[in-house]
Coordinates of C-alpha atoms in Angstrom, one line a residue:
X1 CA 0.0 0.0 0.0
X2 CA 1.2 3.5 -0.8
X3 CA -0.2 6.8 -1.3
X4 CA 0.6 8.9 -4.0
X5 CA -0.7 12.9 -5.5
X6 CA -2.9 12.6 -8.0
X7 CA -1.2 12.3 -11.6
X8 CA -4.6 12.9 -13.2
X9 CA -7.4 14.8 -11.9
X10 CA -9.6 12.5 -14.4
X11 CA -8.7 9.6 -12.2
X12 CA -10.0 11.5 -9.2
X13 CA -13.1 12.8 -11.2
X14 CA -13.8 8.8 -12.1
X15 CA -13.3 7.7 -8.5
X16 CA -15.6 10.6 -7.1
X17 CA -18.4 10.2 -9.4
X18 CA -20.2 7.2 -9.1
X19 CA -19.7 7.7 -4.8
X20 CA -21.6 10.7 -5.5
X21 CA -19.2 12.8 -4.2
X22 CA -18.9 16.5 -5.9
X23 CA -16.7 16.8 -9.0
X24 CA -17.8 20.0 -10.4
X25 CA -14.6 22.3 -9.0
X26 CA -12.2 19.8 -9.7
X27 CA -8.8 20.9 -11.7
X28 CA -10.5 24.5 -11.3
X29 CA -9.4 25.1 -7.7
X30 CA -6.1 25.9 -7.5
X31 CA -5.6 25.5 -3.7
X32 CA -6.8 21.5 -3.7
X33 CA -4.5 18.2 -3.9
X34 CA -5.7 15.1 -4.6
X35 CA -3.8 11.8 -3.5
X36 CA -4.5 8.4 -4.7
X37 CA -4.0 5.3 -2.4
X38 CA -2.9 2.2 -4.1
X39 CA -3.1 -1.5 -3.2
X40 CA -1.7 -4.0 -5.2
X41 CA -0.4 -1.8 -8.2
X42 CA -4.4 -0.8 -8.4
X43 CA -5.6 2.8 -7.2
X44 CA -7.9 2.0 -4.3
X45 CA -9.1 5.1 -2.9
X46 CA -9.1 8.9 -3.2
X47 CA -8.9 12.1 -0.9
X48 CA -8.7 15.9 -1.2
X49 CA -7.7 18.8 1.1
X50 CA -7.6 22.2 0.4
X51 CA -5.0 24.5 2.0
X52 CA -6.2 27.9 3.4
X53 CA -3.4 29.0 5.6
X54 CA -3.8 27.6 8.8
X55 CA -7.1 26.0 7.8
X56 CA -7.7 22.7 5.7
X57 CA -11.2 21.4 4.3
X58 CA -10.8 17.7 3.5
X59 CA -12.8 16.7 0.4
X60 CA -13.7 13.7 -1.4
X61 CA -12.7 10.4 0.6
X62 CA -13.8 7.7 -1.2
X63 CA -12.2 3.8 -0.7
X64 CA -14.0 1.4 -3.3
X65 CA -16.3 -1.1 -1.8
X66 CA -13.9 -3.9 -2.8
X67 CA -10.5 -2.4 -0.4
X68 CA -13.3 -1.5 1.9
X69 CA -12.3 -2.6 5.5
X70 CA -9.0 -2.9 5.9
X71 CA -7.8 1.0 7.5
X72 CA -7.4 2.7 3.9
X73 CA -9.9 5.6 4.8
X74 CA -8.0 6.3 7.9
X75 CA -4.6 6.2 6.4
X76 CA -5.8 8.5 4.0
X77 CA -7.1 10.8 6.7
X78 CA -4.2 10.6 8.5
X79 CA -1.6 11.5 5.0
X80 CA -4.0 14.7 4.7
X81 CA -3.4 15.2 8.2
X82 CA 0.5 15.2 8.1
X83 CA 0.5 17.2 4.6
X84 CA -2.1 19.8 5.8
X85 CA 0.3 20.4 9.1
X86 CA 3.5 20.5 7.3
X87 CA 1.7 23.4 5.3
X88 CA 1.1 25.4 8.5
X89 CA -2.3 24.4 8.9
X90 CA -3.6 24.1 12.2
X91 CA -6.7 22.6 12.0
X92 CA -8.9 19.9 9.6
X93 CA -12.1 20.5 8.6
X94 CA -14.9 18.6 6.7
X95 CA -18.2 18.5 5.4
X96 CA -20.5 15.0 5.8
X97 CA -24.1 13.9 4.8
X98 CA -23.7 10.6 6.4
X99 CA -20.0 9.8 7.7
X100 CA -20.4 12.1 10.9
X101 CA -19.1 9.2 13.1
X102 CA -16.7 7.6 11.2
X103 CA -14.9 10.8 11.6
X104 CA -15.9 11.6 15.4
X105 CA -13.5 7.6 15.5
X106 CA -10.7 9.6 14.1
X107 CA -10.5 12.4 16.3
X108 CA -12.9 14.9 14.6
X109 CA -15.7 16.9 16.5
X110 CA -19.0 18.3 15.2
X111 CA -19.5 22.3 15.0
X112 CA -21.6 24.6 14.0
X113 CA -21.9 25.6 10.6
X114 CA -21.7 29.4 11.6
X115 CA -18.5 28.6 13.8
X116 CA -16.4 27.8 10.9
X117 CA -13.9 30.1 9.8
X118 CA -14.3 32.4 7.3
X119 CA -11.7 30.9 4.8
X120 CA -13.8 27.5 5.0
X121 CA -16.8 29.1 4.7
X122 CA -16.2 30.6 1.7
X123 CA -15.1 27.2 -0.3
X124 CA -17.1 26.0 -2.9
X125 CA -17.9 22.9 -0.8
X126 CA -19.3 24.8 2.0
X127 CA -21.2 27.3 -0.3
X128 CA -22.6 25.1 -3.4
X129 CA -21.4 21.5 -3.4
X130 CA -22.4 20.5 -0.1
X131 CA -26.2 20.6 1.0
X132 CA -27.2 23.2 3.8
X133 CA -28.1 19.8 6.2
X134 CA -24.2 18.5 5.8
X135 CA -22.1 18.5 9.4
X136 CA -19.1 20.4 9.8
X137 CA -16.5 18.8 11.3
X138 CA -13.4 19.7 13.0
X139 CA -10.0 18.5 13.9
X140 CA -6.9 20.4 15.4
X141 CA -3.5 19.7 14.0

Protein backbone atom coordinates (compact mmCIF):
# COMPACT_ATOMS: atom_id res chain seq x y z
CA UNK A 1 0.00 0.00 0.00
CA UNK A 2 1.23 3.48 -0.82
CA UNK A 3 -0.19 6.77 -1.27
CA UNK A 4 0.58 8.91 -4.02
CA UNK A 5 -0.66 12.95 -5.47
CA UNK A 6 -2.93 12.62 -8.02
CA UNK A 7 -1.20 12.26 -11.62
CA UNK A 8 -4.56 12.87 -13.23
CA UNK A 9 -7.41 14.79 -11.94
CA UNK A 10 -9.63 12.47 -14.35
CA UNK A 11 -8.71 9.62 -12.20
CA UNK A 12 -9.99 11.49 -9.24
CA UNK A 13 -13.15 12.78 -11.20
CA UNK A 14 -13.76 8.77 -12.15
CA UNK A 15 -13.29 7.71 -8.46
CA UNK A 16 -15.61 10.61 -7.11
CA UNK A 17 -18.44 10.18 -9.36
CA UNK A 18 -20.22 7.22 -9.06
CA UNK A 19 -19.71 7.66 -4.78
CA UNK A 20 -21.64 10.66 -5.51
CA UNK A 21 -19.24 12.84 -4.21
CA UNK A 22 -18.91 16.52 -5.91
CA UNK A 23 -16.65 16.80 -9.05
CA UNK A 24 -17.83 20.03 -10.44
CA UNK A 25 -14.64 22.33 -9.04
CA UNK A 26 -12.23 19.80 -9.75
CA UNK A 27 -8.78 20.92 -11.67
CA UNK A 28 -10.47 24.46 -11.30
CA UNK A 29 -9.35 25.08 -7.71
CA UNK A 30 -6.06 25.86 -7.51
CA UNK A 31 -5.63 25.45 -3.69
CA UNK A 32 -6.81 21.46 -3.70
CA UNK A 33 -4.51 18.23 -3.88
CA UNK A 34 -5.66 15.09 -4.59
CA UNK A 35 -3.75 11.85 -3.47
CA UNK A 36 -4.50 8.36 -4.69
CA UNK A 37 -3.96 5.29 -2.37
CA UNK A 38 -2.88 2.19 -4.07
CA UNK A 39 -3.07 -1.47 -3.19
CA UNK A 40 -1.69 -4.01 -5.23
CA UNK A 41 -0.39 -1.81 -8.16
CA UNK A 42 -4.40 -0.84 -8.40
CA UNK A 43 -5.65 2.78 -7.19
CA UNK A 44 -7.88 1.98 -4.25
CA UNK A 45 -9.14 5.08 -2.88
CA UNK A 46 -9.12 8.86 -3.25
CA UNK A 47 -8.88 12.14 -0.92
CA UNK A 48 -8.71 15.86 -1.17
CA UNK A 49 -7.68 18.81 1.11
CA UNK A 50 -7.59 22.24 0.35
CA UNK A 51 -5.01 24.45 2.02
CA UNK A 52 -6.23 27.88 3.37
CA UNK A 53 -3.36 28.96 5.56
CA UNK A 54 -3.78 27.64 8.81
CA UNK A 55 -7.07 26.02 7.82
CA UNK A 56 -7.66 22.68 5.73
CA UNK A 57 -11.16 21.42 4.35
CA UNK A 58 -10.79 17.67 3.51
CA UNK A 59 -12.77 16.73 0.39
CA UNK A 60 -13.67 13.67 -1.35
CA UNK A 61 -12.65 10.37 0.59
CA UNK A 62 -13.82 7.73 -1.17
CA UNK A 63 -12.15 3.84 -0.74
CA UNK A 64 -14.03 1.39 -3.29
CA UNK A 65 -16.25 -1.14 -1.83
CA UNK A 66 -13.85 -3.92 -2.82
CA UNK A 67 -10.54 -2.43 -0.35
CA UNK A 68 -13.32 -1.45 1.92
CA UNK A 69 -12.34 -2.58 5.55
CA UNK A 70 -9.03 -2.86 5.85
CA UNK A 71 -7.78 1.01 7.52
CA UNK A 72 -7.39 2.65 3.90
CA UNK A 73 -9.89 5.56 4.77
CA UNK A 74 -8.00 6.32 7.88
CA UNK A 75 -4.56 6.17 6.42
CA UNK A 76 -5.77 8.50 3.96
CA UNK A 77 -7.14 10.81 6.67
CA UNK A 78 -4.17 10.61 8.51
CA UNK A 79 -1.56 11.48 5.00
CA UNK A 80 -3.97 14.70 4.66
CA UNK A 81 -3.42 15.25 8.18
CA UNK A 82 0.48 15.21 8.07
CA UNK A 83 0.47 17.15 4.64
CA UNK A 84 -2.14 19.83 5.81
CA UNK A 85 0.31 20.43 9.06
CA UNK A 86 3.50 20.52 7.31
CA UNK A 87 1.74 23.43 5.35
CA UNK A 88 1.09 25.37 8.51
CA UNK A 89 -2.32 24.41 8.91
CA UNK A 90 -3.60 24.14 12.22
CA UNK A 91 -6.70 22.60 11.95
CA UNK A 92 -8.91 19.89 9.60
CA UNK A 93 -12.09 20.46 8.59
CA UNK A 94 -14.89 18.60 6.66
CA UNK A 95 -18.15 18.52 5.35
CA UNK A 96 -20.53 14.97 5.75
CA UNK A 97 -24.10 13.87 4.80
CA UNK A 98 -23.72 10.62 6.43
CA UNK A 99 -20.03 9.80 7.69
CA UNK A 100 -20.42 12.05 10.85
CA UNK A 101 -19.08 9.18 13.10
CA UNK A 102 -16.72 7.58 11.25
CA UNK A 103 -14.87 10.84 11.58
CA UNK A 104 -15.87 11.63 15.41
CA UNK A 105 -13.51 7.64 15.46
CA UNK A 106 -10.67 9.59 14.05
CA UNK A 107 -10.54 12.43 16.35
CA UNK A 108 -12.95 14.86 14.60
CA UNK A 109 -15.70 16.91 16.51
CA UNK A 110 -18.97 18.35 15.21
CA UNK A 111 -19.49 22.27 14.98
CA UNK A 112 -21.64 24.65 13.98
CA UNK A 113 -21.88 25.61 10.57
CA UNK A 114 -21.70 29.41 11.60
CA UNK A 115 -18.48 28.60 13.77
CA UNK A 116 -16.40 27.79 10.92
CA UNK A 117 -13.89 30.15 9.81
CA UNK A 118 -14.35 32.44 7.33
CA UNK A 119 -11.69 30.93 4.75
CA UNK A 120 -13.76 27.53 4.99
CA UNK A 121 -16.77 29.14 4.69
CA UNK A 122 -16.21 30.58 1.67
CA UNK A 123 -15.06 27.19 -0.28
CA UNK A 124 -17.12 26.02 -2.91
CA UNK A 125 -17.92 22.94 -0.85
CA UNK A 126 -19.30 24.79 2.02
CA UNK A 127 -21.24 27.30 -0.26
CA UNK A 128 -22.55 25.12 -3.44
CA UNK A 129 -21.43 21.49 -3.35
CA UNK A 130 -22.40 20.51 -0.06
CA UNK A 131 -26.16 20.60 1.02
CA UNK A 132 -27.19 23.22 3.81
CA UNK A 133 -28.10 19.82 6.22
CA UNK A 134 -24.15 18.53 5.76
CA UNK A 135 -22.13 18.46 9.44
CA UNK A 136 -19.10 20.38 9.77
CA UNK A 137 -16.48 18.83 11.32
CA UNK A 138 -13.43 19.69 13.02
CA UNK A 139 -10.01 18.46 13.95
CA UNK A 140 -6.91 20.43 15.38
CA UNK A 141 -3.52 19.70 14.00
Amino acid sequence: MHIIPAPDLNIVRQLLQPAGLPIEDIGDNPLARFYLIEMDGKTAGVAGVELHTTDALLRSLMVRPEYRGRGLAAQLVSHIQQAAAAQGAMALYLLTTDAAEYFKRLGFFAIARDAAPDSIRRTREFTHLCPDNATLLCRKL
